[in-house]
Short mmCIF file of C-alpha atoms in Angstrom, two decimals:
data_model
loop_
_atom_site.label_atom_id
_atom_site.label_comp_id
_atom_site.label_asym_id
_atom_site.label_seq_id
_atom_site.Cartn_x
_atom_site.Cartn_y
_atom_site.Cartn_z
CA UNK Y 12 43.91 51.78 -46.48
CA UNK Y 13 41.71 50.44 -43.70
CA UNK Y 14 39.14 49.45 -46.30
CA UNK Y 15 41.73 47.43 -48.24
CA UNK Y 16 42.87 45.66 -45.07
CA UNK Y 17 39.28 44.95 -44.24
CA UNK Y 18 38.59 43.30 -47.59
CA UNK Y 19 41.78 41.23 -47.26
CA UNK Y 20 40.66 39.91 -43.88
CA UNK Y 21 37.05 39.39 -45.03
CA UNK Y 22 37.55 35.80 -46.39
CA UNK Y 23 39.05 34.74 -43.06
CA UNK Y 24 35.91 35.83 -41.24
CA UNK Y 25 33.88 33.53 -43.50
CA UNK Y 26 36.43 30.69 -43.19
CA UNK Y 27 35.70 30.61 -39.47
CA UNK Y 28 32.00 31.35 -39.79
CA UNK Y 29 31.10 28.64 -42.31
CA UNK Y 30 32.24 25.48 -40.50
CA UNK Y 31 30.56 26.56 -37.26
CA UNK Y 32 27.29 27.46 -39.00
CA UNK Y 33 27.51 24.18 -40.94
CA UNK Y 34 28.04 22.26 -37.71
CA UNK Y 35 25.00 23.91 -36.21
CA UNK Y 36 23.02 23.07 -39.34
CA UNK Y 37 24.03 19.39 -39.10
CA UNK Y 38 23.17 19.39 -35.41
CA UNK Y 39 19.71 20.83 -36.11
CA UNK Y 40 19.13 18.36 -38.94
CA UNK Y 41 19.95 15.45 -36.66
CA UNK Y 42 18.10 16.73 -33.60
CA UNK Y 43 14.91 14.94 -32.77
CA UNK Y 44 11.86 15.54 -34.88
CA UNK Y 45 9.80 15.87 -31.72
CA UNK Y 46 11.85 18.83 -30.53
CA UNK Y 47 11.43 20.60 -33.85
CA UNK Y 48 7.65 20.03 -33.84
CA UNK Y 49 7.50 21.42 -30.33
CA UNK Y 50 9.57 24.42 -31.30
CA UNK Y 51 7.40 24.98 -34.35
CA UNK Y 52 4.26 24.98 -32.24
CA UNK Y 53 5.81 27.44 -29.83
CA UNK Y 54 6.87 29.71 -32.64
CA UNK Y 55 3.41 29.61 -34.20
CA UNK Y 56 1.85 30.54 -30.89
CA UNK Y 57 4.34 33.34 -30.50
CA UNK Y 58 3.63 34.54 -34.02
CA UNK Y 59 -0.12 34.74 -33.39
CA UNK Y 60 0.54 36.73 -30.23
CA UNK Y 61 2.77 39.15 -32.07
CA UNK Y 62 0.31 39.51 -34.94
CA UNK Y 63 -2.46 40.26 -32.49
CA UNK Y 64 -0.29 42.96 -30.95
CA UNK Y 65 0.51 44.27 -34.41
CA UNK Y 66 -3.19 44.68 -35.24
CA UNK Y 67 -3.53 47.04 -32.35
CA UNK Y 68 -0.34 48.78 -33.42
CA UNK Y 69 -1.61 49.35 -36.97
CA UNK Y 70 -4.73 50.95 -35.55
CA UNK Y 71 -2.66 53.15 -33.24
CA UNK Y 72 -0.35 54.12 -36.07
CA UNK Y 73 -3.31 55.23 -38.17
CA UNK Y 74 -4.69 57.21 -35.28
CA UNK Y 75 -1.28 58.75 -34.65
CA UNK Y 76 -1.03 59.78 -38.30
CA UNK Y 77 -4.46 61.41 -38.19
CA UNK Y 78 -3.64 63.27 -35.00
CA UNK Y 79 -0.36 64.46 -36.45
CA UNK Y 80 -2.20 65.63 -39.58
CA UNK Y 81 -4.62 67.53 -37.35
CA UNK Y 82 -1.70 69.15 -35.55
CA UNK Y 83 -0.08 69.97 -38.89
CA UNK Y 84 3.21 68.28 -38.16
CA UNK Y 85 5.12 65.90 -40.43
CA UNK Y 86 3.97 62.30 -40.40
CA UNK Y 87 6.55 59.79 -39.15
CA UNK Y 88 7.80 57.94 -42.21
CA UNK Y 89 8.26 54.20 -42.45
CA UNK Y 90 11.76 52.80 -42.12
CA UNK Y 91 13.31 50.21 -44.40
CA UNK Y 92 14.68 47.20 -42.52
CA UNK Y 93 16.97 44.34 -43.55
CA UNK Y 94 17.89 41.28 -41.46
CA UNK Y 95 21.59 40.43 -41.16
CA UNK Y 96 23.31 37.38 -39.71
CA UNK Y 97 25.97 37.89 -37.08
CA UNK Y 98 29.17 36.16 -38.14
CA UNK Y 99 30.36 33.64 -35.55
CA UNK Y 100 33.74 35.21 -34.94
CA UNK Y 101 35.12 37.03 -31.97
CA UNK Y 102 37.20 40.14 -31.81
CA UNK Y 103 39.36 41.13 -28.89
CA UNK Y 104 37.10 41.12 -25.85
CA UNK Y 105 37.93 44.73 -25.00
CA UNK Y 106 36.53 45.93 -28.33
CA UNK Y 107 32.71 45.96 -28.16
CA UNK Y 108 32.00 45.01 -31.73
CA UNK Y 109 30.23 42.41 -33.85
CA UNK Y 110 30.63 41.54 -37.53
CA UNK Y 111 27.59 40.99 -39.76
CA UNK Y 112 27.22 39.36 -43.18
CA UNK Y 113 25.85 42.38 -45.05
CA UNK Y 114 28.01 44.97 -46.74
CA UNK Y 115 27.98 47.78 -49.26
CA UNK Y 116 26.48 45.49 -51.91
CA UNK Y 117 23.33 45.38 -49.77
CA UNK Y 118 23.37 49.14 -49.38
CA UNK Y 119 24.89 49.27 -45.90
CA UNK Y 120 26.42 52.66 -45.18
CA UNK Y 121 28.74 54.08 -42.55
CA UNK Y 122 27.08 55.07 -39.23
CA UNK Y 123 23.96 53.12 -40.10
CA UNK Y 124 21.90 52.17 -37.02
CA UNK Y 125 21.48 48.48 -36.15
CA UNK Y 126 18.72 47.07 -33.92
CA UNK Y 127 17.49 43.69 -32.75
CA UNK Y 128 14.14 42.42 -31.48
CA UNK Y 129 14.66 44.09 -28.09
CA UNK Y 130 16.31 47.42 -28.86
CA UNK Y 131 19.20 49.35 -30.34
CA UNK Y 132 22.38 47.32 -30.90
CA UNK Y 133 24.76 49.94 -32.27
CA UNK Y 134 26.00 51.53 -35.44
CA UNK Y 135 28.05 50.44 -38.45
CA UNK Y 136 31.64 51.69 -38.23
CA UNK Y 137 33.26 49.83 -41.11
CA UNK Y 138 31.86 48.21 -44.20
CA UNK Y 139 33.24 46.34 -47.19
CA UNK Y 140 31.41 44.49 -49.98
CA UNK Y 141 30.30 41.47 -47.92
CA UNK Y 142 30.75 42.27 -44.22
CA UNK Y 143 30.24 45.19 -41.87
CA UNK Y 144 31.53 45.88 -38.40
CA UNK Y 145 29.02 47.12 -35.85
CA UNK Y 146 30.12 49.11 -32.81
CA UNK Y 147 27.83 48.16 -29.92
CA UNK Y 148 26.13 50.77 -27.75
CA UNK Y 149 28.35 49.58 -24.89
CA UNK Y 150 31.51 50.76 -26.71
CA UNK Y 151 33.04 53.72 -24.91
CA UNK Y 152 33.12 55.71 -28.16
CA UNK Y 153 29.39 55.29 -28.71
CA UNK Y 154 26.86 57.83 -27.46
CA UNK Y 155 23.10 57.55 -27.98
CA UNK Y 156 20.68 60.45 -27.44
CA UNK Y 157 17.78 59.08 -25.38
CA UNK Y 158 14.55 60.11 -23.73
CA UNK Y 159 13.24 58.82 -20.40
CA UNK Y 160 9.80 57.38 -21.13
CA UNK Y 161 8.33 58.24 -17.72
CA UNK Y 162 9.38 61.89 -17.59
CA UNK Y 163 10.19 62.78 -21.19
CA UNK Y 164 13.59 64.09 -20.09
CA UNK Y 165 16.43 63.97 -22.61
CA UNK Y 166 19.85 62.51 -21.89
CA UNK Y 167 22.82 60.85 -23.57
CA UNK Y 168 24.01 57.32 -22.85
CA UNK Y 169 27.70 56.51 -23.02
CA UNK Y 170 29.13 52.98 -23.30
CA UNK Y 171 31.18 51.51 -20.46
CA UNK Y 172 33.24 49.20 -22.66
CA UNK Y 173 33.82 45.64 -21.56
CA UNK Y 174 31.54 45.99 -18.54
CA UNK Y 175 28.53 45.62 -20.84
CA UNK Y 176 26.60 48.51 -19.35
CA UNK Y 177 25.83 52.11 -20.28
CA UNK Y 178 25.93 55.23 -18.13
CA UNK Y 179 24.02 58.48 -18.47
CA UNK Y 180 26.11 61.61 -18.93
CA UNK Y 181 25.56 64.83 -16.95
CA UNK Y 182 22.53 63.98 -14.85
CA UNK Y 183 22.12 66.55 -12.02
CA UNK Y 184 21.59 64.89 -8.63
CA UNK Y 185 18.27 66.68 -8.22
CA UNK Y 186 16.79 65.19 -11.38
CA UNK Y 187 13.87 62.78 -11.21
CA UNK Y 188 15.25 59.45 -12.38
CA UNK Y 189 14.99 56.10 -10.67
CA UNK Y 190 15.63 52.41 -11.05
CA UNK Y 191 13.56 50.69 -13.73
CA UNK Y 192 13.07 53.79 -15.90
CA UNK Y 193 12.81 52.90 -19.60
CA UNK Y 194 15.06 54.80 -22.01
CA UNK Y 195 14.17 55.11 -25.69
CA UNK Y 196 16.15 56.73 -28.48
CA UNK Y 197 15.14 60.33 -29.09
CA UNK Y 198 16.31 60.62 -32.70
CA UNK Y 199 18.27 63.76 -31.85
CA UNK Y 200 21.76 63.68 -33.32
CA UNK Y 201 20.32 62.43 -36.63
CA UNK Y 202 21.95 59.04 -36.39
CA UNK Y 203 19.69 56.65 -34.49
CA UNK Y 204 16.00 56.49 -35.39
CA UNK Y 205 13.42 57.76 -32.96
CA UNK Y 206 11.54 55.57 -30.49
CA UNK Y 207 13.54 52.35 -30.14
CA UNK Y 208 14.35 51.01 -26.63
CA UNK Y 209 17.95 51.59 -25.57
CA UNK Y 210 18.03 50.40 -21.98
CA UNK Y 211 16.60 50.28 -18.49
CA UNK Y 212 18.05 52.20 -15.53
CA UNK Y 213 19.72 49.67 -13.25
CA UNK Y 214 21.21 51.79 -10.50
CA UNK Y 215 21.23 55.48 -9.54
CA UNK Y 216 23.76 56.68 -7.00
CA UNK Y 217 23.64 60.25 -5.78
CA UNK Y 218 26.61 61.36 -3.76
CA UNK Y 219 26.31 64.75 -2.17
CA UNK Y 220 29.89 65.80 -2.93
CA UNK Y 221 29.28 65.33 -6.65
CA UNK Y 222 27.13 67.56 -8.90
CA UNK Y 223 26.14 64.69 -11.15
CA UNK Y 224 24.43 61.43 -10.33
CA UNK Y 225 26.03 58.19 -11.54
CA UNK Y 226 23.35 56.35 -13.50
CA UNK Y 227 24.04 52.80 -14.70
CA UNK Y 228 21.86 51.52 -17.53
CA UNK Y 229 21.39 47.93 -18.68
CA UNK Y 230 21.09 47.80 -22.48
CA UNK Y 231 17.80 46.40 -23.82
CA UNK Y 232 19.28 44.68 -26.87
CA UNK Y 233 20.72 41.19 -26.41
CA UNK Y 234 24.19 42.31 -27.35
CA UNK Y 235 26.13 39.12 -26.71
CA UNK Y 236 23.91 36.32 -27.89
CA UNK Y 237 22.32 37.57 -31.06
CA UNK Y 238 22.35 35.55 -34.23
CA UNK Y 239 20.19 37.94 -36.20
CA UNK Y 240 20.20 41.72 -36.14
CA UNK Y 241 18.30 44.26 -38.22
CA UNK Y 242 19.79 47.05 -40.29
CA UNK Y 243 17.63 50.16 -40.38
CA UNK Y 244 17.47 52.80 -43.07
CA UNK Y 245 15.89 55.58 -41.04
CA UNK Y 246 14.10 58.43 -42.74
CA UNK Y 247 15.41 61.21 -40.57
CA UNK Y 248 13.77 64.59 -40.42
CA UNK Y 249 15.51 66.97 -42.79
CA UNK Y 250 17.60 69.70 -41.26
CA UNK Y 251 16.90 73.26 -42.34
CA UNK Y 252 19.13 74.22 -45.27
CA UNK Y 253 21.46 76.54 -43.38
CA UNK Y 254 22.11 73.98 -40.65
CA UNK Y 255 22.74 71.30 -43.23
CA UNK Y 256 25.42 73.33 -44.96
CA UNK Y 257 26.99 74.04 -41.63
CA UNK Y 258 27.14 70.36 -40.68
CA UNK Y 259 28.54 69.55 -44.12
CA UNK Y 260 31.29 72.07 -43.54
CA UNK Y 261 32.07 70.50 -40.21
CA UNK Y 262 32.34 67.05 -41.68
CA UNK Y 263 34.87 68.31 -44.25
CA UNK T 6 67.88 16.73 -48.07
CA UNK T 7 66.77 20.30 -47.95
CA UNK T 8 63.13 21.04 -48.69
CA UNK T 9 62.18 23.35 -51.55
CA UNK T 10 61.24 26.95 -50.90
CA UNK T 11 57.62 26.28 -51.77
CA UNK T 12 57.15 23.65 -49.08
CA UNK T 13 58.99 25.81 -46.51
CA UNK T 14 56.71 28.76 -47.08
CA UNK T 15 53.58 26.64 -47.28
CA UNK T 16 54.32 25.12 -43.85
CA UNK T 17 54.99 28.55 -42.36
CA UNK T 18 51.96 29.99 -44.12
CA UNK T 19 49.67 27.18 -42.96
CA UNK T 20 50.78 27.53 -39.35
CA UNK T 21 50.10 31.27 -39.51
CA UNK T 22 46.72 30.66 -41.14
CA UNK T 23 45.84 28.30 -38.29
CA UNK T 24 46.93 31.00 -35.84
CA UNK T 25 44.68 33.55 -37.56
CA UNK T 26 41.70 31.18 -37.49
CA UNK T 27 42.23 30.45 -33.79
CA UNK T 28 42.41 34.20 -33.16
CA UNK T 29 38.80 34.74 -34.22
CA UNK T 30 37.39 31.31 -33.35
CA UNK T 31 34.48 31.95 -30.96
CA UNK T 32 34.96 30.91 -27.33
CA UNK T 33 32.20 30.87 -24.72
CA UNK T 34 31.87 33.88 -22.44
CA UNK T 35 34.79 34.58 -20.14
CA UNK T 36 36.98 32.05 -21.99
CA UNK T 37 37.42 34.79 -24.57
CA UNK T 38 39.63 36.70 -22.13
CA UNK T 39 41.98 33.70 -21.89
CA UNK T 40 42.66 33.45 -25.61
CA UNK T 41 46.43 33.41 -26.18
CA UNK T 42 47.98 35.71 -28.79
CA UNK T 43 48.08 32.92 -31.38
CA UNK T 44 49.49 34.82 -34.34
CA UNK T 45 52.20 36.39 -32.21
CA UNK T 46 53.15 33.00 -30.72
CA UNK T 47 53.48 31.30 -34.12
CA UNK T 48 55.44 34.26 -35.50
CA UNK T 49 57.73 34.21 -32.46
CA UNK T 50 58.47 30.51 -33.00
CA UNK T 51 59.50 31.04 -36.62
CA UNK T 52 61.50 34.16 -35.78
CA UNK T 53 63.40 32.29 -33.09
CA UNK T 54 63.98 29.11 -35.10
CA UNK T 55 64.24 30.34 -38.70
CA UNK T 56 65.44 33.96 -38.57
CA UNK T 57 66.61 33.82 -42.20
CA UNK T 58 63.09 32.96 -43.39
CA UNK T 59 60.82 34.93 -41.08
CA UNK T 60 61.77 38.41 -39.97
CA UNK T 61 60.25 41.44 -38.34
CA UNK T 62 58.95 42.66 -41.71
CA UNK T 63 56.56 39.72 -41.89
CA UNK T 64 55.59 40.34 -38.25
CA UNK T 65 54.73 43.93 -39.13
CA UNK T 66 52.61 42.81 -42.11
CA UNK T 67 50.81 40.28 -39.91
CA UNK T 68 50.15 43.00 -37.34
CA UNK T 69 48.66 45.18 -40.05
CA UNK T 70 46.46 42.26 -41.08
CA UNK T 71 45.36 41.76 -37.45
CA UNK T 72 44.32 45.41 -37.36
CA UNK T 73 42.07 44.74 -40.33
CA UNK T 74 40.74 41.57 -38.73
CA UNK T 75 39.94 43.14 -35.35
CA UNK T 76 38.92 46.55 -36.65
CA UNK T 77 41.31 48.10 -34.15
CA UNK T 78 43.21 51.31 -34.70
CA UNK T 79 45.27 51.12 -37.89
CA UNK T 80 48.87 50.22 -36.99
CA UNK T 81 48.13 49.26 -33.40
CA UNK T 82 48.81 45.54 -33.73
CA UNK T 83 51.43 46.27 -36.40
CA UNK T 84 53.49 48.29 -33.92
CA UNK T 85 53.06 45.72 -31.16
CA UNK T 86 54.05 42.81 -33.43
CA UNK T 87 57.01 44.73 -34.83
CA UNK T 88 58.53 45.70 -31.48
CA UNK T 89 57.88 42.31 -29.85
CA UNK T 90 59.51 40.45 -32.75
CA UNK T 91 62.41 42.87 -32.68
CA UNK T 92 63.06 42.07 -29.01
CA UNK T 93 62.58 38.36 -29.71
CA UNK T 94 65.07 38.37 -32.59
CA UNK T 95 67.61 40.03 -30.30
CA UNK T 96 67.39 37.35 -27.64
CA UNK T 97 66.65 34.39 -29.93
CA UNK T 98 69.91 32.58 -29.11
CA UNK T 99 69.29 32.79 -25.38
CA UNK T 100 65.75 31.47 -25.92
CA UNK T 101 66.96 28.60 -28.11
CA UNK T 102 69.43 27.22 -25.56
CA UNK T 103 67.08 27.58 -22.56
CA UNK T 104 65.08 24.71 -21.10
CA UNK T 105 61.41 24.71 -22.01
CA UNK T 106 60.15 26.21 -18.74
CA UNK T 107 62.55 29.16 -19.05
CA UNK T 108 61.49 29.57 -22.67
CA UNK T 109 57.88 29.76 -21.55
CA UNK T 110 58.83 32.44 -19.02
CA UNK T 111 60.60 34.48 -21.70
CA UNK T 112 57.60 34.10 -24.01
CA UNK T 113 55.37 35.36 -21.21
CA UNK T 114 57.52 38.48 -20.94
CA UNK T 115 57.43 39.01 -24.72
CA UNK T 116 53.65 38.63 -24.89
CA UNK T 117 53.40 40.98 -21.91
CA UNK T 118 55.40 43.57 -23.91
CA UNK T 119 53.03 42.98 -26.83
CA UNK T 120 50.04 43.58 -24.57
CA UNK T 121 51.55 46.65 -22.91
CA UNK T 122 52.03 48.25 -26.34
CA UNK T 123 48.41 47.48 -27.30
CA UNK T 124 47.25 48.78 -23.92
CA UNK T 125 49.16 52.04 -24.35
CA UNK T 126 47.91 52.63 -27.89
CA UNK T 127 44.33 51.87 -26.81
CA UNK T 128 44.76 54.27 -23.91
CA UNK T 129 46.13 57.06 -26.11
CA UNK T 130 43.19 56.51 -28.47
CA UNK T 131 40.87 57.26 -25.54
CA UNK T 132 39.72 53.73 -24.74
CA UNK T 133 41.41 52.73 -21.53
CA UNK T 134 41.04 48.99 -20.92
CA UNK T 135 39.85 48.77 -17.34
CA UNK T 136 39.51 45.02 -16.96
CA UNK T 137 42.32 43.12 -15.21
CA UNK T 138 41.42 40.06 -17.28
CA UNK T 139 43.02 41.80 -20.23
CA UNK T 140 46.43 40.62 -18.95
CA UNK T 141 45.52 36.92 -18.76
CA UNK T 142 46.55 36.01 -22.37
CA UNK T 143 50.26 36.43 -21.54
CA UNK T 144 49.82 33.73 -18.89
CA UNK T 145 47.89 31.34 -21.16
CA UNK T 146 50.40 31.99 -23.96
CA UNK T 147 53.23 30.91 -21.66
CA UNK T 148 51.32 27.82 -20.52
CA UNK T 149 50.62 26.79 -24.11
CA UNK T 150 54.11 27.60 -25.40
CA UNK T 151 55.58 24.08 -24.81
CA UNK T 152 52.70 22.56 -26.80
CA UNK T 153 53.06 25.03 -29.64
CA UNK T 154 56.82 24.61 -29.63
CA UNK T 155 56.55 20.82 -29.79
CA UNK T 156 53.92 20.86 -32.57
CA UNK T 157 55.76 23.36 -34.74
CA UNK T 158 59.09 21.59 -34.20
CA UNK T 159 57.48 18.29 -35.21
CA UNK T 160 56.11 19.78 -38.41
CA UNK T 161 59.44 21.47 -39.06
CA UNK T 162 61.29 18.16 -38.79
CA UNK T 163 58.63 16.25 -40.71
CA UNK T 164 58.91 18.57 -43.71
CA UNK T 165 62.66 19.09 -43.24
CA UNK T 166 62.67 22.86 -43.35
CA UNK T 167 65.73 24.79 -42.29
#
């Protein structure tokens, strides 16, 4: 039922998206040549920087693989990635969602993780042939299992809705966590891939009459002004057979 | 001369289509909170002016469509549209004979009812809307009502639909 409704409303999303994208295209075509040349130079410089970083990364990845082989643990598999355009439409402001121009015909599936250049954006909650709806990490229904980079401690972030921030659930006041701590996804929960930035701790308030500290996290991904996001097909570690059956039963 | 059915429904349909497009047209930053309930406003106009053409059944269908468009809970907007149009169709005569400023006030109340229903359903679904800005659209809807009323009445007279 919801799927049918979604495909009925799909053309309307493109009706709004096309003229705006076209307008932007015209604007770029008419904008001064000089500005484009400048931008091109900047981008090339940026590209060289990133490639240089990547060289180091490839070396580290190789080393990591070898070390993992020595330890006898599974190598971390590569993930397939596809770029998707964000459709220029807006939902109700109290729903933290975006709509992208890739759907089931591109192999998008329900609960698929979505990232951008800076970190985790959210997960797919609805998909039809040509569009998908992505629930942002700031949505109050969205929870991401994370790890604090500095201490290796595990936690779960919860969205704060329209406020555009995340909070950490069940952090004892005695725990070592402070402003500026980086949080990366831990891959637990089998939904988000391991090792992508989720956010940075913005504020920690410990009140003595409360068992848990209130930790506010600023999401790393540029949730509101993205034009491109990336869909990830993570290769998640396989669950042991018995657990898998159990989780299948639960989902039924 | 009375217009044919086709032109009547194409005018109504076009106005609703425009409402739908304005509903998802991107607005910068905080302006998004001010967006009036376009589809509801257009539907309310037609329900008040042409009750034999547009009824609460169409309002319900439009609500269902809005649910698909926003990805909100299935039936959330449908319920809100249905109840609001039901109230509107009950007081349509009073609205019609009122001066424009009183009309705008009544429209504000109707949109407020629409928003309260959405708020309650969202709350029951476990997503309480905490921002006070959520209530602004009923105000902007009332402010824009005279404009919408004038535009739709002009198109109604231009195409002679009754």
